Amino acid sequence: MISRGKDIKVFSGNANRKLAADICKYIGITLGESEVGHFSDGEVCASIYETVRGSDIFLIQSTCSPVNDNLMELLIMIDAMKRASAGRVTAVIPYFGYARQDRKAKARDPISAKLVANMITAAGADRVLTMDLHAAQIQGFFDIPVDNLLGNPIFVDYYAKKFGEGCEDMVVVSPDVGSVARARAFAQKLHMQLAIVDKRRQKANQCEVMNVIGDVKDKDCILFDDMVDTAGSLCNAAKAIVEVGGARTVYACASHAVLSGPAVDRINASPIKELAFLDTIPAIAESTSEKIKYLTVAPMFAEAIERIYQEISVSKLFM
């Protein structure tokens, strides 16, 4: 087992520097001095402007859009730290890209999540800290320790404060069968009932809602998922629980705001009253909407980083 470094230092790529700065504020340190740029042909270059010899390094980098650029930034920064004799390097990946390609869904499919795990390990990372992996079994793709934090407690706290005792009269809705376990854990913590939207996906990024399993009639509902990409599944589920199930109002929350293609337009046109995201992926101008709200994960990641550095249990954060 690799022991911790002599001191703690946090660095960031270009993917989510604001989150990295916020994490540093909670820890009580300054963000490490570094620069990640590109050569004229597009190759990534990294420069570290302070010593990291013997230090416990935490590299904060979501592999969100542009996915491949951000992934290469992470790999090259890990390599730079290892070659500069860092004591231990932890890749902090609030949003882990390529996680949806975790198995062979059809013949000759790649398992890209495993490939990315191999690349991060080969680059020299000693451990990984991430949040709400699309498939929990991806932790097993790594040959190094992986801590998969849950955004669940942040949403529980937010809705408990927002609705108070009225939470018990609300229903948590899973937008598909694959998210049932995640939605059930969320519903139990808020003492809510659970419903499921049964859908049949015809092709990538398109789905057809079939049925609503559970009683949502005249109820206030919260759709709960791990990520929103094109928002097709989420918006179709919201439409179904209103038109088919007879729900009164619909709220929604998800950990990762991928928001590609027509996502924002779909959200604005949907019956969703408010959509809460975590700031694992930075908000961009094109993905702003009056319906969208961001909750910060900085305190949770700051505590996890401090616990990893001090070599004490992080299991408290999974509760």
Short mmCIF file of C-alpha atoms in Angstrom, two decimals:
data_model
loop_
_atom_site.label_atom_id
_atom_site.label_comp_id
_atom_site.label_asym_id
_atom_site.label_seq_id
_atom_site.Cartn_x
_atom_site.Cartn_y
_atom_site.Cartn_z
CA MET A 1 0.00 0.00 0.00
CA ILE A 2 1.34 3.41 -0.96
CA SER A 3 1.55 5.71 2.06
CA ARG A 4 0.50 9.32 1.88
CA GLY A 5 2.83 12.10 0.78
CA LYS A 6 4.46 14.64 3.07
CA ASP A 7 1.86 17.35 2.33
CA ILE A 8 -1.33 17.84 0.33
CA LYS A 9 -1.46 19.67 -3.00
CA VAL A 10 -4.42 20.07 -5.35
CA PHE A 11 -4.07 20.75 -9.07
CA SER A 12 -6.60 21.10 -11.84
CA GLY A 13 -6.86 20.70 -15.57
CA ASN A 14 -9.08 22.95 -17.67
CA ALA A 15 -12.29 20.94 -17.34
CA ASN A 16 -13.64 22.41 -14.09
CA ARG A 17 -11.24 24.86 -12.49
CA LYS A 18 -14.00 26.63 -10.55
CA LEU A 19 -14.90 23.42 -8.73
CA ALA A 20 -11.21 22.78 -8.01
CA ALA A 21 -10.85 26.30 -6.56
CA ASP A 22 -13.98 25.79 -4.42
CA ILE A 23 -12.63 22.47 -3.10
CA CYS A 24 -9.38 24.17 -2.15
CA LYS A 25 -11.29 26.85 -0.22
CA TYR A 26 -13.01 24.20 1.87
CA ILE A 27 -9.70 22.43 2.52
CA GLY A 28 -7.99 25.73 3.33
CA ILE A 29 -5.22 25.60 0.73
CA THR A 30 -4.52 27.34 -2.55
CA LEU A 31 -4.87 25.64 -5.92
CA GLY A 32 -1.53 24.41 -7.23
CA GLU A 33 0.22 26.48 -9.87
CA SER A 34 0.06 24.73 -13.21
CA GLU A 35 -0.89 25.31 -16.81
CA VAL A 36 -2.34 22.94 -19.36
CA GLY A 37 -2.30 24.11 -22.96
CA HIS A 38 -1.99 22.84 -26.51
CA PHE A 39 0.68 22.90 -29.16
CA SER A 40 -0.26 24.31 -32.56
CA ASP A 41 -1.17 20.83 -33.84
CA GLY A 42 -3.54 20.20 -30.93
CA GLU A 43 -1.25 18.08 -28.72
CA VAL A 44 -1.72 18.65 -25.00
CA CYS A 45 1.15 20.07 -22.96
CA ALA A 46 1.31 20.52 -19.19
CA SER A 47 3.57 22.69 -17.04
CA ILE A 48 3.78 22.38 -13.23
CA TYR A 49 5.13 25.57 -11.63
CA GLU A 50 5.85 24.33 -8.11
CA THR A 51 7.61 21.39 -6.55
CA VAL A 52 5.57 18.25 -5.97
CA ARG A 53 8.37 15.96 -4.80
CA GLY A 54 7.07 13.68 -2.07
CA SER A 55 3.67 15.41 -1.95
CA ASP A 56 0.21 13.87 -1.90
CA ILE A 57 -1.21 15.13 -5.21
CA PHE A 58 -4.91 15.36 -6.08
CA LEU A 59 -5.62 16.11 -9.75
CA ILE A 60 -9.16 17.40 -10.29
CA GLN A 61 -10.42 16.83 -13.82
CA SER A 62 -13.86 15.81 -15.08
CA THR A 63 -13.72 13.99 -18.40
CA CYS A 64 -16.67 15.93 -19.78
CA SER A 65 -16.95 17.67 -23.16
CA PRO A 66 -14.55 17.97 -24.94
CA VAL A 67 -14.13 14.47 -23.56
CA ASN A 68 -10.97 13.37 -25.35
CA ASP A 69 -9.13 16.65 -24.68
CA ASN A 70 -9.98 16.54 -20.99
CA LEU A 71 -9.02 12.87 -20.73
CA MET A 72 -5.63 13.52 -22.33
CA GLU A 73 -5.08 16.49 -20.01
CA LEU A 74 -5.68 14.20 -17.04
CA LEU A 75 -3.35 11.48 -18.32
CA ILE A 76 -0.55 13.90 -19.15
CA MET A 77 -0.82 15.69 -15.80
CA ILE A 78 -0.66 12.35 -13.97
CA ASP A 79 2.47 11.46 -15.95
CA ALA A 80 4.03 14.86 -15.21
CA MET A 81 3.41 14.41 -11.47
CA LYS A 82 4.86 10.90 -11.36
CA ARG A 83 7.97 11.98 -13.28
CA ALA A 84 8.36 14.89 -10.83
CA SER A 85 8.54 12.34 -7.97
CA ALA A 86 5.14 13.01 -6.40
CA GLY A 87 4.59 10.83 -3.34
CA ARG A 88 1.10 9.70 -4.38
CA VAL A 89 -1.24 10.80 -7.17
CA THR A 90 -5.02 10.63 -6.86
CA ALA A 91 -7.10 11.28 -9.98
CA VAL A 92 -10.20 13.17 -8.81
CA ILE A 93 -12.76 12.69 -11.59
CA PRO A 94 -16.11 14.20 -10.54
CA TYR A 95 -17.65 13.05 -13.83
CA PHE A 96 -16.17 9.90 -15.36
CA GLY A 97 -16.68 9.91 -19.14
CA TYR A 98 -17.03 6.74 -21.26
CA ALA A 99 -18.83 5.11 -18.29
CA ARG A 100 -21.84 4.20 -20.44
CA GLN A 101 -19.68 1.84 -22.50
CA ASP A 102 -19.22 -0.65 -19.66
CA ARG A 103 -20.21 -3.88 -21.44
CA LYS A 104 -20.72 -5.40 -24.88
CA ALA A 105 -24.31 -4.55 -25.75
CA LYS A 106 -23.93 -6.07 -29.21
CA ALA A 107 -21.35 -7.92 -31.25
CA ARG A 108 -17.95 -6.25 -31.70
CA ASP A 109 -18.66 -3.47 -29.20
CA PRO A 110 -15.70 -1.99 -27.29
CA ILE A 111 -15.70 -1.79 -23.51
CA SER A 112 -14.37 1.76 -23.42
CA ALA A 113 -14.78 2.21 -19.66
CA LYS A 114 -12.24 -0.57 -19.09
CA LEU A 115 -9.87 0.94 -21.66
CA VAL A 116 -10.01 4.33 -19.94
CA ALA A 117 -9.44 2.67 -16.56
CA ASN A 118 -6.33 0.96 -17.97
CA MET A 119 -5.04 4.27 -19.37
CA ILE A 120 -5.45 6.08 -16.05
CA THR A 121 -3.67 3.27 -14.22
CA ALA A 122 -0.88 3.10 -16.83
CA ALA A 123 -0.37 6.87 -16.61
CA GLY A 124 0.59 6.39 -12.97
CA ALA A 125 -2.46 7.21 -10.83
CA ASP A 126 -2.33 5.54 -7.40
CA ARG A 127 -6.07 5.86 -6.71
CA VAL A 128 -9.25 7.35 -8.17
CA LEU A 129 -11.91 9.49 -6.52
CA THR A 130 -15.10 9.94 -8.51
CA MET A 131 -18.86 10.43 -8.09
CA ASP A 132 -21.93 8.50 -9.20
CA LEU A 133 -20.41 6.19 -11.78
CA HIS A 134 -23.00 5.29 -14.40
CA ALA A 135 -22.34 1.63 -13.58
CA ALA A 136 -20.95 0.82 -10.12
CA GLN A 137 -19.06 -2.22 -11.43
CA ILE A 138 -16.64 0.11 -13.23
CA GLN A 139 -14.80 0.30 -9.90
CA GLY A 140 -13.69 -3.26 -10.66
CA PHE A 141 -12.17 -2.21 -13.98
CA PHE A 142 -9.34 -0.52 -12.07
CA ASP A 143 -6.39 -2.29 -10.46
CA ILE A 144 -6.04 0.61 -8.01
CA PRO A 145 -8.38 1.78 -5.21
CA VAL A 146 -11.52 3.62 -6.36
CA ASP A 147 -13.79 5.70 -4.12
CA ASN A 148 -17.16 6.29 -5.79
CA LEU A 149 -18.90 9.09 -3.88
CA LEU A 150 -22.68 9.38 -4.02
CA GLY A 151 -24.50 12.61 -4.84
CA ASN A 152 -27.56 11.17 -3.11
CA PRO A 153 -26.94 12.91 0.28
CA ILE A 154 -26.70 16.33 -1.38
CA PHE A 155 -30.08 15.90 -3.07
CA VAL A 156 -31.64 14.47 0.10
CA ASP A 157 -30.53 17.51 2.08
CA TYR A 158 -31.74 19.89 -0.65
CA TYR A 159 -35.23 18.42 -0.96
CA ALA A 160 -35.64 17.89 2.78
CA LYS A 161 -35.06 21.61 3.28
CA LYS A 162 -37.14 22.56 0.24
CA PHE A 163 -40.27 20.55 1.08
CA GLY A 164 -39.86 19.78 4.78
CA GLU A 165 -42.47 17.40 6.16
CA GLY A 166 -44.31 17.53 2.82
CA CYS A 167 -41.69 15.10 1.48
CA GLU A 168 -43.71 12.16 2.81
CA ASP A 169 -46.56 12.96 0.43
CA MET A 170 -44.27 12.97 -2.62
CA VAL A 171 -43.14 10.20 -4.96
CA VAL A 172 -39.66 9.49 -6.31
CA VAL A 173 -39.81 8.29 -9.92
CA SER A 174 -37.12 6.27 -11.65
CA PRO A 175 -37.03 7.27 -15.35
CA ASP A 176 -36.13 3.70 -16.36
CA VAL A 177 -35.70 0.25 -14.90
CA GLY A 178 -31.90 0.59 -14.82
CA SER A 179 -32.08 3.45 -12.30
CA VAL A 180 -34.44 1.72 -9.86
CA ALA A 181 -31.82 0.82 -7.23
CA ARG A 182 -30.49 4.39 -7.23
CA ALA A 183 -33.98 5.89 -7.00
CA ARG A 184 -35.07 3.44 -4.27
CA ALA A 185 -32.15 4.45 -2.01
CA PHE A 186 -33.03 8.11 -2.58
CA ALA A 187 -36.72 7.52 -1.82
CA GLN A 188 -35.97 5.63 1.39
CA LYS A 189 -33.88 8.47 2.76
CA LEU A 190 -36.70 10.97 2.12
CA HIS A 191 -39.41 8.51 3.27
CA MET A 192 -41.12 8.75 -0.11
CA GLN A 193 -42.91 6.18 -2.24
CA LEU A 194 -41.31 4.88 -5.45
CA ALA A 195 -42.65 4.70 -9.00
CA ILE A 196 -41.00 3.52 -12.22
CA VAL A 197 -41.36 4.63 -15.83
CA ASP A 198 -41.19 1.58 -18.08
CA LYS A 199 -39.81 2.47 -21.49
CA ARG A 200 -38.62 0.74 -24.61
CA ARG A 201 -35.61 2.27 -26.33
CA GLN A 202 -35.80 2.06 -30.11
CA LYS A 203 -32.30 3.37 -30.89
CA ALA A 204 -29.54 5.48 -29.36
CA ASN A 205 -30.72 8.72 -27.74
CA GLN A 206 -34.37 7.93 -28.54
CA CYS A 207 -36.91 6.15 -26.37
CA GLU A 208 -40.61 5.39 -26.29
CA VAL A 209 -42.38 5.57 -22.95
CA MET A 210 -44.72 2.63 -22.41
CA ASN A 211 -46.16 2.67 -18.89
CA VAL A 212 -45.94 4.11 -15.37
CA ILE A 213 -45.56 1.53 -12.61
CA GLY A 214 -46.81 2.93 -9.29
CA ASP A 215 -49.30 5.51 -8.08
CA VAL A 216 -48.39 9.08 -9.03
CA LYS A 217 -51.92 10.46 -9.53
CA ASP A 218 -52.29 13.95 -8.00
CA LYS A 219 -48.80 13.59 -6.47
CA ASP A 220 -45.76 15.84 -6.54
CA CYS A 221 -42.98 13.77 -8.13
CA ILE A 222 -39.19 13.87 -8.23
CA LEU A 223 -37.50 12.18 -11.20
CA PHE A 224 -34.12 10.88 -10.07
CA ASP A 225 -31.27 9.84 -12.40
CA ASP A 226 -27.48 9.83 -12.52
CA MET A 227 -26.99 11.91 -15.69
CA VAL A 228 -28.88 13.87 -18.32
CA ASP A 229 -27.38 13.78 -21.82
CA THR A 230 -29.86 14.69 -24.58
CA ALA A 231 -32.69 14.77 -21.96
CA GLY A 232 -34.90 12.55 -24.11
CA SER A 233 -35.44 9.89 -21.44
CA LEU A 234 -35.99 12.41 -18.65
CA CYS A 235 -38.44 14.60 -20.57
CA ASN A 236 -40.39 11.63 -21.92
CA ALA A 237 -40.63 10.25 -18.39
CA ALA A 238 -41.87 13.61 -17.09
CA LYS A 239 -44.47 13.75 -19.85
CA ALA A 240 -45.59 10.19 -19.08
CA ILE A 241 -46.08 10.66 -15.35
CA VAL A 242 -48.19 13.77 -16.04
CA GLU A 243 -50.23 12.54 -19.03
CA VAL A 244 -50.44 8.83 -18.20
CA GLY A 245 -49.95 8.80 -14.45
CA GLY A 246 -51.79 12.02 -13.63
CA ALA A 247 -49.02 13.59 -11.52
CA ARG A 248 -49.60 17.11 -10.23
CA THR A 249 -46.10 18.58 -10.49
CA VAL A 250 -42.74 17.20 -11.60
CA TYR A 251 -39.31 18.03 -10.24
CA ALA A 252 -36.13 16.31 -11.39
CA CYS A 253 -32.54 15.89 -10.29
CA ALA A 254 -29.43 14.21 -11.68
CA SER A 255 -25.78 14.19 -10.72
CA HIS A 256 -24.20 14.99 -14.08
CA ALA A 257 -25.41 17.70 -16.49
CA VAL A 258 -23.99 16.44 -19.80
CA LEU A 259 -26.68 18.39 -21.69
CA SER A 260 -25.72 17.73 -25.28
CA GLY A 261 -27.67 18.45 -28.47
CA PRO A 262 -31.29 19.54 -27.93
CA ALA A 263 -31.23 18.89 -24.16
CA VAL A 264 -31.97 22.42 -22.94
CA ASP A 265 -34.77 22.99 -25.46
CA ARG A 266 -36.36 19.72 -24.40
CA ILE A 267 -36.10 20.63 -20.72
CA ASN A 268 -37.68 24.04 -21.33
CA ALA A 269 -40.55 22.46 -23.26
CA SER A 270 -41.12 19.69 -20.70
CA PRO A 271 -43.50 19.71 -17.69
CA ILE A 272 -40.49 19.66 -15.35
CA LYS A 273 -40.81 22.55 -12.89
CA GLU A 274 -37.19 22.48 -11.67
CA LEU A 275 -34.16 20.37 -12.59
CA ALA A 276 -31.34 20.20 -10.04
CA PHE A 277 -27.82 19.14 -11.02
CA LEU A 278 -24.53 18.77 -9.19
CA ASP A 279 -21.62 20.87 -10.47
CA THR A 280 -19.49 17.87 -11.43
CA ILE A 281 -19.67 19.29 -14.96
CA PRO A 282 -19.38 23.09 -15.26
CA ALA A 283 -22.38 25.01 -16.51
CA ILE A 284 -21.87 26.69 -19.89
CA ALA A 285 -23.82 29.53 -21.45
CA GLU A 286 -25.49 27.20 -23.94
CA SER A 287 -26.87 25.02 -21.13
CA THR A 288 -28.52 27.70 -19.01
CA SER A 289 -32.24 27.66 -18.29
CA GLU A 290 -34.51 29.14 -15.66
CA LYS A 291 -35.51 25.58 -14.78
CA ILE A 292 -31.95 24.40 -14.11
CA LYS A 293 -30.31 24.74 -10.70
CA TYR A 294 -26.81 23.64 -9.67
CA LEU A 295 -25.81 22.30 -6.24
CA THR A 296 -22.13 22.20 -5.30
CA VAL A 297 -20.19 19.03 -4.57
CA ALA A 298 -17.13 20.94 -3.32
CA PRO A 299 -17.68 20.26 0.42
CA MET A 300 -18.07 16.51 -0.15
CA PHE A 301 -14.98 16.23 -2.35
CA ALA A 302 -12.99 18.41 0.06
CA GLU A 303 -13.85 16.11 2.96
CA ALA A 304 -13.06 13.01 0.89
CA ILE A 305 -9.68 14.44 -0.12
CA GLU A 306 -8.82 15.30 3.48
CA ARG A 307 -9.84 11.82 4.65
CA ILE A 308 -7.77 10.12 1.94
CA TYR A 309 -4.76 12.28 2.84
CA GLN A 310 -5.15 11.53 6.55
CA GLU A 311 -5.69 7.84 5.74
CA ILE A 312 -9.00 7.57 7.56
CA SER A 313 -12.23 5.97 6.37
CA VAL A 314 -14.30 7.67 3.67
CA SER A 315 -17.25 5.30 4.14
CA LYS A 316 -19.06 7.97 6.18
CA LEU A 317 -19.56 9.88 2.94
CA PHE A 318 -21.45 6.98 1.34
CA MET A 319 -24.21 7.00 3.95
#
